[in-house]
N, CA, C and O atoms as a Maestro MAE file, in Angstrom:
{
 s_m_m2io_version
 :::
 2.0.0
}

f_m_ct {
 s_m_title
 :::
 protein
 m_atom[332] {
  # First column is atom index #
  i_m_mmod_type
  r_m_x_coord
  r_m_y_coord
  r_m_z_coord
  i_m_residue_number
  s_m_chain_name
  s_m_pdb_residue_name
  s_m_pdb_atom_name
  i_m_atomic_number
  :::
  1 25 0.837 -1.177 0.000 1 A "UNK " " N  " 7
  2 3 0.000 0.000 0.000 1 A "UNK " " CA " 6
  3 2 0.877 1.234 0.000 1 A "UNK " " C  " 6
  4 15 1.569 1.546 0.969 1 A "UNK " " O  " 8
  5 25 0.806 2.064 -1.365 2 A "UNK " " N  " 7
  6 3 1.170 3.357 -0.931 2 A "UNK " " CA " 6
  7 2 0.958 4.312 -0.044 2 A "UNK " " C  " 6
  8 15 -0.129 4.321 0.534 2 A "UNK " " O  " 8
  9 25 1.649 5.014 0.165 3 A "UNK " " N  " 7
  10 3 1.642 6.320 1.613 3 A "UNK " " CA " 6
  11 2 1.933 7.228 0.744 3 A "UNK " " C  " 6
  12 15 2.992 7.246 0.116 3 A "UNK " " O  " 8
  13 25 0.683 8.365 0.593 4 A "UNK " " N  " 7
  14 3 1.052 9.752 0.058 4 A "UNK " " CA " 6
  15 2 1.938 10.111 0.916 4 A "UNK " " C  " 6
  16 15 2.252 9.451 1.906 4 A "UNK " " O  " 8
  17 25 2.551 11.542 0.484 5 A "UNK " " N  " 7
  18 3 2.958 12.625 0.807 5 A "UNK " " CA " 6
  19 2 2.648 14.138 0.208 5 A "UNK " " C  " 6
  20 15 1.996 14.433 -0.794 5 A "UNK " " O  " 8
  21 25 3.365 15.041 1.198 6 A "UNK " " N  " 7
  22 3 2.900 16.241 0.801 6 A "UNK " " CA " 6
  23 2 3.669 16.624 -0.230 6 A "UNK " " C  " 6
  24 15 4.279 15.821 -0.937 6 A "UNK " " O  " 8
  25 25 3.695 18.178 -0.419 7 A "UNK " " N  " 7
  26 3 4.762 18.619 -1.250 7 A "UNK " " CA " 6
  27 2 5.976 18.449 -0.587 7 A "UNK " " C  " 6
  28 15 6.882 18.106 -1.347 7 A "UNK " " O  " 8
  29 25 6.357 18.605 0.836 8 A "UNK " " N  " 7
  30 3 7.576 18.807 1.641 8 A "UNK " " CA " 6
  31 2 8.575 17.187 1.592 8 A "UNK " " C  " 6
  32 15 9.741 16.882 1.841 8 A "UNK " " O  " 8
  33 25 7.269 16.423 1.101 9 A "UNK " " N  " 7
  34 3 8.169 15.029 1.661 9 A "UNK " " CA " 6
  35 2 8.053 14.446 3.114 9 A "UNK " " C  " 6
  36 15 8.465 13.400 3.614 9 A "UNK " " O  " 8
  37 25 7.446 15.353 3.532 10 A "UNK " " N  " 7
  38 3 7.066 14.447 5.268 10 A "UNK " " CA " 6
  39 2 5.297 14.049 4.830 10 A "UNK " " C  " 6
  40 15 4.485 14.677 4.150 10 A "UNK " " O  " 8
  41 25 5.166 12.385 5.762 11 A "UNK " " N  " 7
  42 3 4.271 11.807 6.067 11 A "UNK " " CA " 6
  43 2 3.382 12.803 6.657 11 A "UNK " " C  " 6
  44 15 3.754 13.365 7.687 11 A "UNK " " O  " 8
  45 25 1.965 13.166 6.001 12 A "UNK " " N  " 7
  46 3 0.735 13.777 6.868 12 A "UNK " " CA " 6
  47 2 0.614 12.471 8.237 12 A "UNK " " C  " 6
  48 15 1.038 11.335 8.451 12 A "UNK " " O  " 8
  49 25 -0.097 13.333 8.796 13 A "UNK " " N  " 7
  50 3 -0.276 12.589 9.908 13 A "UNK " " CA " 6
  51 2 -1.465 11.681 9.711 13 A "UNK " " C  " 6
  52 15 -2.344 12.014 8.916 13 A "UNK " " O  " 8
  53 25 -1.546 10.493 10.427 14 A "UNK " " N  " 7
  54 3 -2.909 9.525 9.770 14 A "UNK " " CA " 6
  55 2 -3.628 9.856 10.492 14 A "UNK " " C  " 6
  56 15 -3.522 9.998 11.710 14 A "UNK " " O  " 8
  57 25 -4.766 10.080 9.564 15 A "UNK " " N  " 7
  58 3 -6.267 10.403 10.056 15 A "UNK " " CA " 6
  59 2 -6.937 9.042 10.982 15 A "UNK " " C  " 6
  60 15 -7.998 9.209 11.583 15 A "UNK " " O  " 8
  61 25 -6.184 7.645 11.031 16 A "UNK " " N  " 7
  62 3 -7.064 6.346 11.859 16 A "UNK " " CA " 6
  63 2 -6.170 6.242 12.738 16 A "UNK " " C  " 6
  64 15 -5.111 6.833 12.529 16 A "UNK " " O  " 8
  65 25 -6.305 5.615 13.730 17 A "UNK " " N  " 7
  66 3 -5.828 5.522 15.090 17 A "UNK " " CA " 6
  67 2 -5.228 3.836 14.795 17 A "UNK " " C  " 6
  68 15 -4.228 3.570 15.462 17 A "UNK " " O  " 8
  69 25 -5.532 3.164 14.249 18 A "UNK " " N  " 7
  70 3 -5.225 1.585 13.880 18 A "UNK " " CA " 6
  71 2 -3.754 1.380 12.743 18 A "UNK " " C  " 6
  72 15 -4.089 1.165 11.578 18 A "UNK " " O  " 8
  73 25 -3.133 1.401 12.850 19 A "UNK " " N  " 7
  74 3 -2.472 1.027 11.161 19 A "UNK " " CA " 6
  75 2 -1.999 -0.602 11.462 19 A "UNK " " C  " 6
  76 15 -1.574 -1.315 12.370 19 A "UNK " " O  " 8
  77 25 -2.391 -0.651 10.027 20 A "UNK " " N  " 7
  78 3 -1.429 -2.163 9.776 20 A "UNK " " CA " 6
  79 2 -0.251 -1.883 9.740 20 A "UNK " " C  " 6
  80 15 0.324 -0.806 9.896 20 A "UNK " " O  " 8
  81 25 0.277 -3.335 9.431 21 A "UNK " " N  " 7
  82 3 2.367 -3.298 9.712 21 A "UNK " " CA " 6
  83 2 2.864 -2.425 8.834 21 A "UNK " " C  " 6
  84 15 3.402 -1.437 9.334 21 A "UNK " " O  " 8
  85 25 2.836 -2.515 7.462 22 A "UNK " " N  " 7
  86 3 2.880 -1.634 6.632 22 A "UNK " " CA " 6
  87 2 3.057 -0.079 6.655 22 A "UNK " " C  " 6
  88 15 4.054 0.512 6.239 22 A "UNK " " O  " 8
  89 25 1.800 0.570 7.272 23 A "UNK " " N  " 7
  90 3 1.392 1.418 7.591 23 A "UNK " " CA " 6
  91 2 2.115 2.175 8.661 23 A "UNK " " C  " 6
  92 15 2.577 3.316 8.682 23 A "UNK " " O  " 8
  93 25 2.072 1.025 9.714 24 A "UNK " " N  " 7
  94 3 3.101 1.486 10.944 24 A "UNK " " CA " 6
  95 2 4.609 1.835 10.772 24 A "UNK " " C  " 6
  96 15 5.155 2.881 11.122 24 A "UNK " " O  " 8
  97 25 5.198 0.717 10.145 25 A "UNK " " N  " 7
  98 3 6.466 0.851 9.728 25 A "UNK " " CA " 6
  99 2 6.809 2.624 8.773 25 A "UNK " " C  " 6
  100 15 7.757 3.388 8.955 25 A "UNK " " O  " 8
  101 25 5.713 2.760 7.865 26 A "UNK " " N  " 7
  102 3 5.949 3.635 7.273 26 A "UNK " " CA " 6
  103 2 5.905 5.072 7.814 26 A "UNK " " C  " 6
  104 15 6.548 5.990 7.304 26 A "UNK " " O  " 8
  105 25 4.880 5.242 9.175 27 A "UNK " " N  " 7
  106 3 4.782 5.831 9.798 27 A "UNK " " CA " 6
  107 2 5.660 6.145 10.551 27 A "UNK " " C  " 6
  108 15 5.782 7.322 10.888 27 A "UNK " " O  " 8
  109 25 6.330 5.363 10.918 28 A "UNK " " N  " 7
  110 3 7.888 5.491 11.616 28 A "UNK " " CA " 6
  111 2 9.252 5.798 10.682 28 A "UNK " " C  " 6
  112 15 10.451 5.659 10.923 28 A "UNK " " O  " 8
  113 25 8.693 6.164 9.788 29 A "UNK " " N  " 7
  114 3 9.743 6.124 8.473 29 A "UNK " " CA " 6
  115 2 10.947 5.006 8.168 29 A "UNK " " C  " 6
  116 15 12.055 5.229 7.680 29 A "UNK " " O  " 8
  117 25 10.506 4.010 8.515 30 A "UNK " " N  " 7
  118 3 11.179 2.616 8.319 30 A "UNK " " CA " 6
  119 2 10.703 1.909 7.525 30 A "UNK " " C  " 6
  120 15 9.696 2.105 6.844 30 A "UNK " " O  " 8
  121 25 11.763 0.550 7.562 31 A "UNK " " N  " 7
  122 3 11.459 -0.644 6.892 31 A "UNK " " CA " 6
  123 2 10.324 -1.737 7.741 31 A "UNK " " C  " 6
  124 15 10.500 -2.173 8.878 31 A "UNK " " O  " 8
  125 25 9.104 -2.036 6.812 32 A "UNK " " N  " 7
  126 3 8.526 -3.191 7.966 32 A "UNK " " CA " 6
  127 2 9.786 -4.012 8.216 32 A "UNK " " C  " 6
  128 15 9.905 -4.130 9.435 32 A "UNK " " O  " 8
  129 25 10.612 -4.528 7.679 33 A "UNK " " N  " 7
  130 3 11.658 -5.367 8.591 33 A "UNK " " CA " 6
  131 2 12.218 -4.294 9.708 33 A "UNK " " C  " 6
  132 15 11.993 -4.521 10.897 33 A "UNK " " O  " 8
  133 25 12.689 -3.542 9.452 34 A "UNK " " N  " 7
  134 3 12.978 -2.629 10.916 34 A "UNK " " CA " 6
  135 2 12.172 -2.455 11.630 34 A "UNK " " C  " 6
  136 15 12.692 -2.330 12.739 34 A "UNK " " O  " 8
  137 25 10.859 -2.337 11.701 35 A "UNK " " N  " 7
  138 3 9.937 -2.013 12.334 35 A "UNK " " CA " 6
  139 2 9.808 -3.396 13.071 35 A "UNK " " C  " 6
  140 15 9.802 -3.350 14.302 35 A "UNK " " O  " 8
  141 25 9.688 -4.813 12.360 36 A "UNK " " N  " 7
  142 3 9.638 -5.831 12.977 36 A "UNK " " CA " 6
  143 2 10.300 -6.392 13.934 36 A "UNK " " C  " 6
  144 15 9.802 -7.152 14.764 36 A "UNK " " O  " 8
  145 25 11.617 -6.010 13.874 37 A "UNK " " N  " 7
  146 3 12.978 -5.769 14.223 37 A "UNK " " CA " 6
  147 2 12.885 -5.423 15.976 37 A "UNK " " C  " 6
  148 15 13.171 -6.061 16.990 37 A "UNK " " O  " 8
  149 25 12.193 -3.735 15.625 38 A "UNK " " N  " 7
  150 3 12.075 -2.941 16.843 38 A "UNK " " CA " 6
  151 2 10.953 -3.911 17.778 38 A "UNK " " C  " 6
  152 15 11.243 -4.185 18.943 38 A "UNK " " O  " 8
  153 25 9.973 -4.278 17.312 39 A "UNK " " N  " 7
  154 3 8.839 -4.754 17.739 39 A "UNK " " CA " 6
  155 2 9.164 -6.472 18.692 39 A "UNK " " C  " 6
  156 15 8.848 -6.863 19.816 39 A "UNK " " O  " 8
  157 25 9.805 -6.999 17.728 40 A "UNK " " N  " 7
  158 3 10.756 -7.868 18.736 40 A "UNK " " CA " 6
  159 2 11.668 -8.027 19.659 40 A "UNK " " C  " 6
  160 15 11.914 -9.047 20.303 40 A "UNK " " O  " 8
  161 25 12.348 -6.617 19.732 41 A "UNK " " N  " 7
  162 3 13.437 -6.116 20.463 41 A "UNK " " CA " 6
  163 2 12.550 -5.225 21.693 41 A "UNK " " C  " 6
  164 15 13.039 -4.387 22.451 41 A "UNK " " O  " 8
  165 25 11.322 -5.607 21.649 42 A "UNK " " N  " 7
  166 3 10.472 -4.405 22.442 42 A "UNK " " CA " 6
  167 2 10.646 -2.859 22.636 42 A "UNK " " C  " 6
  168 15 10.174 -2.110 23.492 42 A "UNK " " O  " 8
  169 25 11.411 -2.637 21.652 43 A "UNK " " N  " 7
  170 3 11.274 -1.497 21.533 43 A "UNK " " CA " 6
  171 2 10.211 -0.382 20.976 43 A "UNK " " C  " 6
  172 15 10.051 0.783 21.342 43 A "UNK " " O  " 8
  173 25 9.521 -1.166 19.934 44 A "UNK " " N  " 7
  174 3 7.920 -0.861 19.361 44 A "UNK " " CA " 6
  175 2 6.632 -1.612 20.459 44 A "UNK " " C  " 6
  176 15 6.967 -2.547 21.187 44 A "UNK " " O  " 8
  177 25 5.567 -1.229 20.467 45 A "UNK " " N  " 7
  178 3 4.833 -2.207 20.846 45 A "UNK " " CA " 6
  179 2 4.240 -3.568 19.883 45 A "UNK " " C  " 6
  180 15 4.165 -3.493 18.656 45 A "UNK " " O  " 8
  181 25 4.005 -4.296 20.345 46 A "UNK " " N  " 7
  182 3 3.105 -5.552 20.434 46 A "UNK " " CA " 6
  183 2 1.682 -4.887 19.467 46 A "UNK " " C  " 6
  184 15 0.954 -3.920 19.690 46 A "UNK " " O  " 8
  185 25 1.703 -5.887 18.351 47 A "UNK " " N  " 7
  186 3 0.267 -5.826 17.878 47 A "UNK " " CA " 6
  187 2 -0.773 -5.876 18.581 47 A "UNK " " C  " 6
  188 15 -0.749 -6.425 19.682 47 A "UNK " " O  " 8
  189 25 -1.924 -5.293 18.060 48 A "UNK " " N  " 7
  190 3 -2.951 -5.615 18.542 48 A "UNK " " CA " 6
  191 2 -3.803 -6.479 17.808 48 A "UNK " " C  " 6
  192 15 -3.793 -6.311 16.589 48 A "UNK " " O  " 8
  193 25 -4.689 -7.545 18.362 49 A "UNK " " N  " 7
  194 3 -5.247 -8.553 16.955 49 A "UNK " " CA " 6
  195 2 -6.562 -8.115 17.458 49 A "UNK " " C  " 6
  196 15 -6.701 -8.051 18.680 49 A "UNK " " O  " 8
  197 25 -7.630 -7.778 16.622 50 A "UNK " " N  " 7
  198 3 -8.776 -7.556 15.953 50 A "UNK " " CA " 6
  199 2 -9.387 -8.251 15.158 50 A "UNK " " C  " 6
  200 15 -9.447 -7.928 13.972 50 A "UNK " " O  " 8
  201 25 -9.789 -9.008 15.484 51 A "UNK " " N  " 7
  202 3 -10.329 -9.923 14.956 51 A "UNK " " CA " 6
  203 2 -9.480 -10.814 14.077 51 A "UNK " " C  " 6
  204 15 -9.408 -11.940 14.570 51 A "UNK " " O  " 8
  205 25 -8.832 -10.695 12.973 52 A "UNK " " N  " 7
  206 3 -7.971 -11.295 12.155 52 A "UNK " " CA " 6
  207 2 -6.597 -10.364 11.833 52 A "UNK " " C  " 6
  208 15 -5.509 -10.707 11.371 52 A "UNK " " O  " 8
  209 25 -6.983 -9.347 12.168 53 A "UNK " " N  " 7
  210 3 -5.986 -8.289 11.894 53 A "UNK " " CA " 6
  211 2 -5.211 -8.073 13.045 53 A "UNK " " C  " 6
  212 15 -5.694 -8.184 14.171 53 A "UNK " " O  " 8
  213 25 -3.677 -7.678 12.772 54 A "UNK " " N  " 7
  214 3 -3.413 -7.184 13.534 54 A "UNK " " CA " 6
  215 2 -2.443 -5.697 13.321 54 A "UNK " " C  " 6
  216 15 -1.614 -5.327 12.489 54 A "UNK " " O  " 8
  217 25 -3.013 -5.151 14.471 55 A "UNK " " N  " 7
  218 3 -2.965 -3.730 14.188 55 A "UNK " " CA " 6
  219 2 -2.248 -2.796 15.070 55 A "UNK " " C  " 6
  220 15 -2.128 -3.115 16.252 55 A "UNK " " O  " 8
  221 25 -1.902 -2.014 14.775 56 A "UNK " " N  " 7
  222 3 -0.745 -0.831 15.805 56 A "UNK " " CA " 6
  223 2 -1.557 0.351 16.074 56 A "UNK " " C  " 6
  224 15 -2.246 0.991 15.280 56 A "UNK " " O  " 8
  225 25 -1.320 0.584 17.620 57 A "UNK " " N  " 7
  226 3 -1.994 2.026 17.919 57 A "UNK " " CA " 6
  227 2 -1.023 2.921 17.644 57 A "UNK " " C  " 6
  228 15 0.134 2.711 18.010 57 A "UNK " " O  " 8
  229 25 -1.378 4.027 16.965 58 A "UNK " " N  " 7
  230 3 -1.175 5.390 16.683 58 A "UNK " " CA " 6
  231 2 -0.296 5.656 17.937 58 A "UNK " " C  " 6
  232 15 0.908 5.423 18.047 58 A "UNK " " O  " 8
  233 25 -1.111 6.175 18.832 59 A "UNK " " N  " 7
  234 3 -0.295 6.358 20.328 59 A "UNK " " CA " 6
  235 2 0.534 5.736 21.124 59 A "UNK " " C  " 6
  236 15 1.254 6.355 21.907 59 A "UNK " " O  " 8
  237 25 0.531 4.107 20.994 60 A "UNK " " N  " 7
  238 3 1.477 3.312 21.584 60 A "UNK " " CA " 6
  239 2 2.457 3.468 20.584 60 A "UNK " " C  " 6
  240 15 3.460 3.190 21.240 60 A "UNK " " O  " 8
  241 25 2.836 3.709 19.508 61 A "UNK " " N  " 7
  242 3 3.814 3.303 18.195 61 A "UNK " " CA " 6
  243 2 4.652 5.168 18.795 61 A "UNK " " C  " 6
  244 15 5.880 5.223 18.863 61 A "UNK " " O  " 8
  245 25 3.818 6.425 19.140 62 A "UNK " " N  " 7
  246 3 4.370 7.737 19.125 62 A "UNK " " CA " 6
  247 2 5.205 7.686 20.617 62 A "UNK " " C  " 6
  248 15 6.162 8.411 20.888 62 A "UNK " " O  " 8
  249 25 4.524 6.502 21.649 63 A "UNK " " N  " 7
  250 3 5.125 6.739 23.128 63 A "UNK " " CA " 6
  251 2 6.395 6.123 23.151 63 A "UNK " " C  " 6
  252 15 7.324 6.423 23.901 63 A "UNK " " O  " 8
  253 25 6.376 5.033 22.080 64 A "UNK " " N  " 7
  254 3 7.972 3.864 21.912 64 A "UNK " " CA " 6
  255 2 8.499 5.106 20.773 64 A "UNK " " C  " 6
  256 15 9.697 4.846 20.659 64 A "UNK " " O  " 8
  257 25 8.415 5.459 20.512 65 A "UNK " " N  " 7
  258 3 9.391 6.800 20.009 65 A "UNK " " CA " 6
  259 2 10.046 7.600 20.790 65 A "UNK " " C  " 6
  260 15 11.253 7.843 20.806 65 A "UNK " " O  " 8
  261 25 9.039 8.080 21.566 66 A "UNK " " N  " 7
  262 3 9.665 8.864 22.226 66 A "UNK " " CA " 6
  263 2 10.987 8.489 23.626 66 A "UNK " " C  " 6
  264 15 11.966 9.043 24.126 66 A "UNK " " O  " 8
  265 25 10.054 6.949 23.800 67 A "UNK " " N  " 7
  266 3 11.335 6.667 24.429 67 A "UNK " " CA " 6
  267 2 12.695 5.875 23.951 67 A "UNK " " C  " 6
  268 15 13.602 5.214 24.456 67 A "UNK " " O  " 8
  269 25 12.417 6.186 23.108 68 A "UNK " " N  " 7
  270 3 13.694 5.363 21.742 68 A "UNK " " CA " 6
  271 2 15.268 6.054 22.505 68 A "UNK " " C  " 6
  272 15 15.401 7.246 22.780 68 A "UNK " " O  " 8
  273 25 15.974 5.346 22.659 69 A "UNK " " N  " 7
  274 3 17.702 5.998 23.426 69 A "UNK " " CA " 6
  275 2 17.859 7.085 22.006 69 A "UNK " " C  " 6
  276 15 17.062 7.074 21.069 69 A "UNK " " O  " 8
  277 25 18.912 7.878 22.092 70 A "UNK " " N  " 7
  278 3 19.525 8.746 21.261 70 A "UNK " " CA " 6
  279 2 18.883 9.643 21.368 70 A "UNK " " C  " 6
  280 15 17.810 9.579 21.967 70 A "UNK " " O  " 8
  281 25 19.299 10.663 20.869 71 A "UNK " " N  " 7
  282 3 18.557 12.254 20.511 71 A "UNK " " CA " 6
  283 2 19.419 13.139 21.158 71 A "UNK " " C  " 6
  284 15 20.357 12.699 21.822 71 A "UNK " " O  " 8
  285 25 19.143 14.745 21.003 72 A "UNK " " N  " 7
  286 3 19.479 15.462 21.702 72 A "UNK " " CA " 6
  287 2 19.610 15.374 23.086 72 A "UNK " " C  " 6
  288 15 20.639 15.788 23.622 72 A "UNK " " O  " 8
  289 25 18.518 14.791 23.864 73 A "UNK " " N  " 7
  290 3 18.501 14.846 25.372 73 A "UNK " " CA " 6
  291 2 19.343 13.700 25.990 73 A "UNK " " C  " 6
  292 15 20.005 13.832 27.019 73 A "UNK " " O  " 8
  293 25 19.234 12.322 25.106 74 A "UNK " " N  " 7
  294 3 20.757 11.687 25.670 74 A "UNK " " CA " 6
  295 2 21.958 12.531 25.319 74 A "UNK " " C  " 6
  296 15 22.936 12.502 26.067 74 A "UNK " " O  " 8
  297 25 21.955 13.169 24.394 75 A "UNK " " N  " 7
  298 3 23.169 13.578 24.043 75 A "UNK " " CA " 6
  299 2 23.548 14.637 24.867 75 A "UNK " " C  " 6
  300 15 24.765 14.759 24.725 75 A "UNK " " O  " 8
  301 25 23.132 15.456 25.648 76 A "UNK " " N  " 7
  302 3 23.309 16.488 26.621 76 A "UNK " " CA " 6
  303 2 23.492 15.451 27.710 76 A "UNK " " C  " 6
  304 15 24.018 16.103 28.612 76 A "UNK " " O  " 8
  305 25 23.346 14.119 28.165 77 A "UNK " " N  " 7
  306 3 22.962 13.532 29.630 77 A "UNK " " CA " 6
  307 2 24.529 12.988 29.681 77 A "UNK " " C  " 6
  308 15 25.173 12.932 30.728 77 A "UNK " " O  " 8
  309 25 25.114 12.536 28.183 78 A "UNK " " N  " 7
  310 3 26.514 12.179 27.731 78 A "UNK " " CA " 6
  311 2 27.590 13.194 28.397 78 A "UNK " " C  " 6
  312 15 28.439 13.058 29.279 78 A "UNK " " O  " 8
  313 25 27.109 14.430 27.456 79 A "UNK " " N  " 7
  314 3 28.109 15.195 27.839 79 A "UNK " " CA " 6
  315 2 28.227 15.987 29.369 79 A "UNK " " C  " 6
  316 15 29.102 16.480 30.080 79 A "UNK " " O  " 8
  317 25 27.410 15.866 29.374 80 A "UNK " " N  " 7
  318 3 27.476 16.257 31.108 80 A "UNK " " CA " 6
  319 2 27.928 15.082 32.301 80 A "UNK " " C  " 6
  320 15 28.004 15.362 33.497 80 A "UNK " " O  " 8
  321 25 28.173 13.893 31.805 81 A "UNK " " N  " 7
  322 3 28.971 12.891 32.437 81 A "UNK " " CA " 6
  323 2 30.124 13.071 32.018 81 A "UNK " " C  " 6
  324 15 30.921 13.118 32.955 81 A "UNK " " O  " 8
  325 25 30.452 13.158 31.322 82 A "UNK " " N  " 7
  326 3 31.508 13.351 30.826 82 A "UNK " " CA " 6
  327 2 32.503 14.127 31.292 82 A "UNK " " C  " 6
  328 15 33.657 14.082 30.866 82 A "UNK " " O  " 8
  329 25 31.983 15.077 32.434 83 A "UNK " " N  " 7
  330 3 32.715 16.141 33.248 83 A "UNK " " CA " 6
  331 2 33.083 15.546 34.393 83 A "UNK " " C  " 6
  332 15 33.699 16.180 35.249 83 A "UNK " " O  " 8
  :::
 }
 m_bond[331] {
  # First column is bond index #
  i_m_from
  i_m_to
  i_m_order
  :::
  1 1 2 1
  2 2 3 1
  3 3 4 2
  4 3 5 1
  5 5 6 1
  6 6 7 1
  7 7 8 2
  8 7 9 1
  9 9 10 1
  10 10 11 1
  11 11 12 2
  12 11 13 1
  13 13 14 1
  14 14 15 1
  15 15 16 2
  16 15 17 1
  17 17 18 1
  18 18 19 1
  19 19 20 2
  20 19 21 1
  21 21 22 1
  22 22 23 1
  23 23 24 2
  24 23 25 1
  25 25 26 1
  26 26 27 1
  27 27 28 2
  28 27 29 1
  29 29 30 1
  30 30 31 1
  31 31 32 2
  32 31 33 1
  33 33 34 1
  34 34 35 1
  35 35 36 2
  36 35 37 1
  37 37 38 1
  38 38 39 1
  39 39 40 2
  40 39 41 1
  41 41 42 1
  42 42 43 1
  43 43 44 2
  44 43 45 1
  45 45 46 1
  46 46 47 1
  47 47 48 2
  48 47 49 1
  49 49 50 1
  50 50 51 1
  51 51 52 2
  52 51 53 1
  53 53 54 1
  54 54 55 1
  55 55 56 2
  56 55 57 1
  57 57 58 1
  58 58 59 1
  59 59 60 2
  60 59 61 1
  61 61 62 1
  62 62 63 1
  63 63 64 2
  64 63 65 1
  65 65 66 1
  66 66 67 1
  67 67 68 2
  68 67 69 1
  69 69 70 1
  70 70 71 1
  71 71 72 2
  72 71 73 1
  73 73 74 1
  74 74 75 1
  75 75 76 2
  76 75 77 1
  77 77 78 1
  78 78 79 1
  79 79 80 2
  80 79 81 1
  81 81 82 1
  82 82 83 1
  83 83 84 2
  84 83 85 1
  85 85 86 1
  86 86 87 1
  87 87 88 2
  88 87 89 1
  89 89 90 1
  90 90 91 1
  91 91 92 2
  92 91 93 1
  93 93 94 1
  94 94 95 1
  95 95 96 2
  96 95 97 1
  97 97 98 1
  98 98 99 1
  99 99 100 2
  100 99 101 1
  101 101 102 1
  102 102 103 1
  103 103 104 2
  104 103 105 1
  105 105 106 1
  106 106 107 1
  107 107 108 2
  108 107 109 1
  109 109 110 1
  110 110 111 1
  111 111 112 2
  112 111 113 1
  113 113 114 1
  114 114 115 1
  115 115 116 2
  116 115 117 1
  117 117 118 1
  118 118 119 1
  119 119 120 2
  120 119 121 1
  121 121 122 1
  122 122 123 1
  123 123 124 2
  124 123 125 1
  125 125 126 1
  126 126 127 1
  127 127 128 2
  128 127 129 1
  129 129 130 1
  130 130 131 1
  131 131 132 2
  132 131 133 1
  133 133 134 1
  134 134 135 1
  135 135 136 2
  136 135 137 1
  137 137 138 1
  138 138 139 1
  139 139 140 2
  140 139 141 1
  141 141 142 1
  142 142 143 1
  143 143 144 2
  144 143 145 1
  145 145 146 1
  146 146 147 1
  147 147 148 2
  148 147 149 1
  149 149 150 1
  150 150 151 1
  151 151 152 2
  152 151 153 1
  153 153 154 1
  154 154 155 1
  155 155 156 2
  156 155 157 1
  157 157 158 1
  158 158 159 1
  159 159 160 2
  160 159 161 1
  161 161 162 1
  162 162 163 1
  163 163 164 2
  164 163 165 1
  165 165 166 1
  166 166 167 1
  167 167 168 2
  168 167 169 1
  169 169 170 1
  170 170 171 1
  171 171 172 2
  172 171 173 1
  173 173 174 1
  174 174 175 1
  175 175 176 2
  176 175 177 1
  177 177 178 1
  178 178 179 1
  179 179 180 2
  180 179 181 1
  181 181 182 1
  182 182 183 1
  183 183 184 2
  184 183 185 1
  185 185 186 1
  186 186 187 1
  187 187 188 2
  188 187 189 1
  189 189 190 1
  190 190 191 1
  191 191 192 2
  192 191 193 1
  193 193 194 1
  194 194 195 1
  195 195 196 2
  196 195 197 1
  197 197 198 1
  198 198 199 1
  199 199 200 2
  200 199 201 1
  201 201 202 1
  202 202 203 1
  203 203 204 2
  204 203 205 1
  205 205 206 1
  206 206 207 1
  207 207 208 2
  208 207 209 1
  209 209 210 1
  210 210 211 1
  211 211 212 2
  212 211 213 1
  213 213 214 1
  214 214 215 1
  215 215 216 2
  216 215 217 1
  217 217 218 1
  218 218 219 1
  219 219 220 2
  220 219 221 1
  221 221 222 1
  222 222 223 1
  223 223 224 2
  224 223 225 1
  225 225 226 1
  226 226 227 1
  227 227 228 2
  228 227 229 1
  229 229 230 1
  230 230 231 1
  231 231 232 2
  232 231 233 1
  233 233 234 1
  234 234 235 1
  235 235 236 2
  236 235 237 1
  237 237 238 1
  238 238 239 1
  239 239 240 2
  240 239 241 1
  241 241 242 1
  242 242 243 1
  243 243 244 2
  244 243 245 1
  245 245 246 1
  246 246 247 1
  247 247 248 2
  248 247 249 1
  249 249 250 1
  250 250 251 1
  251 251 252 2
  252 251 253 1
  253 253 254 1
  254 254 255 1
  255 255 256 2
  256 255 257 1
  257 257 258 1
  258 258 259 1
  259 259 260 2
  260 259 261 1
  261 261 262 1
  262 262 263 1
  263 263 264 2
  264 263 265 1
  265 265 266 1
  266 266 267 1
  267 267 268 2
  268 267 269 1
  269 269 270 1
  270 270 271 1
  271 271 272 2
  272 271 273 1
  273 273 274 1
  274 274 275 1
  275 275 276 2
  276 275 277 1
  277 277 278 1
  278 278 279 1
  279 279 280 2
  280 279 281 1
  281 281 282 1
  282 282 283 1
  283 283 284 2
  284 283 285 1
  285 285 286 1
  286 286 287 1
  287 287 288 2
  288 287 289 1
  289 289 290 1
  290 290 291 1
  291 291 292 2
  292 291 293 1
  293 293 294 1
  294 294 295 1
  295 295 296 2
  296 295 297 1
  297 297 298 1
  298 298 299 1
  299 299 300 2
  300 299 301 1
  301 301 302 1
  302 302 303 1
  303 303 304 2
  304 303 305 1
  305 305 306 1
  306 306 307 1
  307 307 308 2
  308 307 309 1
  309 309 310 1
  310 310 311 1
  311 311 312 2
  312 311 313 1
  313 313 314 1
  314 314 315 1
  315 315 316 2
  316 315 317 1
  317 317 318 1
  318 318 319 1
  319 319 320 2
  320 319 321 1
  321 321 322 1
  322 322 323 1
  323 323 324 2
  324 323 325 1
  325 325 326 1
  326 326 327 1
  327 327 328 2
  328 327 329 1
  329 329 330 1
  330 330 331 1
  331 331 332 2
  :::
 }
}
C-alpha cells in the first residue's frame, strides 16, 4: 500500500488511530523489517489482533518513540557525564 505525501516530503499525519504493519512501519519512516525488528526487540509495541488483523496504535507506536535511546537529550545527559 502506498503512503502519500505532501509537497515537503514528510508523512501527513494519519487520520485512523489503527495502522497495519505496513502502515506502521511507514509511519515510523522505516522498513517493515525494521519495524519488525524494533517490535521484537520491544522497543515498538506488540500488535494488537482484531479480529484477524493485527494492528498498531497510533499512540502506543508515538510513546515507543519517544522513548527510543539517542537524541538530543541523551546527548546532553553524555556530555554532562563526561565532566
Amino acid at each position: 500500500m502506498a503512503v502519500a505525501s505532501n509537497d515537503t516530503g514528510v508523512l501527513p499525519l494519519p487520520c485512523k488511530r489503527m495502522l497495519s504493519r505496513m502502515e506502521a512501519a511507514a509511519y515510523c519512516g522505516i522498513s517493515p523489517t525494521t519495524f519488525d525488528k524494533l517490535v521484537s526487540d520491544r522497543l515498538m509495541p506488540a500488535a494488537k489482533r482484531i479480529y484477524s488483523r493485527n494492528l498498531w496504535d497510533v499512540r502506543q507506536i508515538d510513546s515507543a518513540i519517544e522513548d527510543l535511546p539517542g537524541g538530543a537529550e541523551d546527548a546532553r545527559l553524555e556530555t554532562s557525564e563526561d565532566w
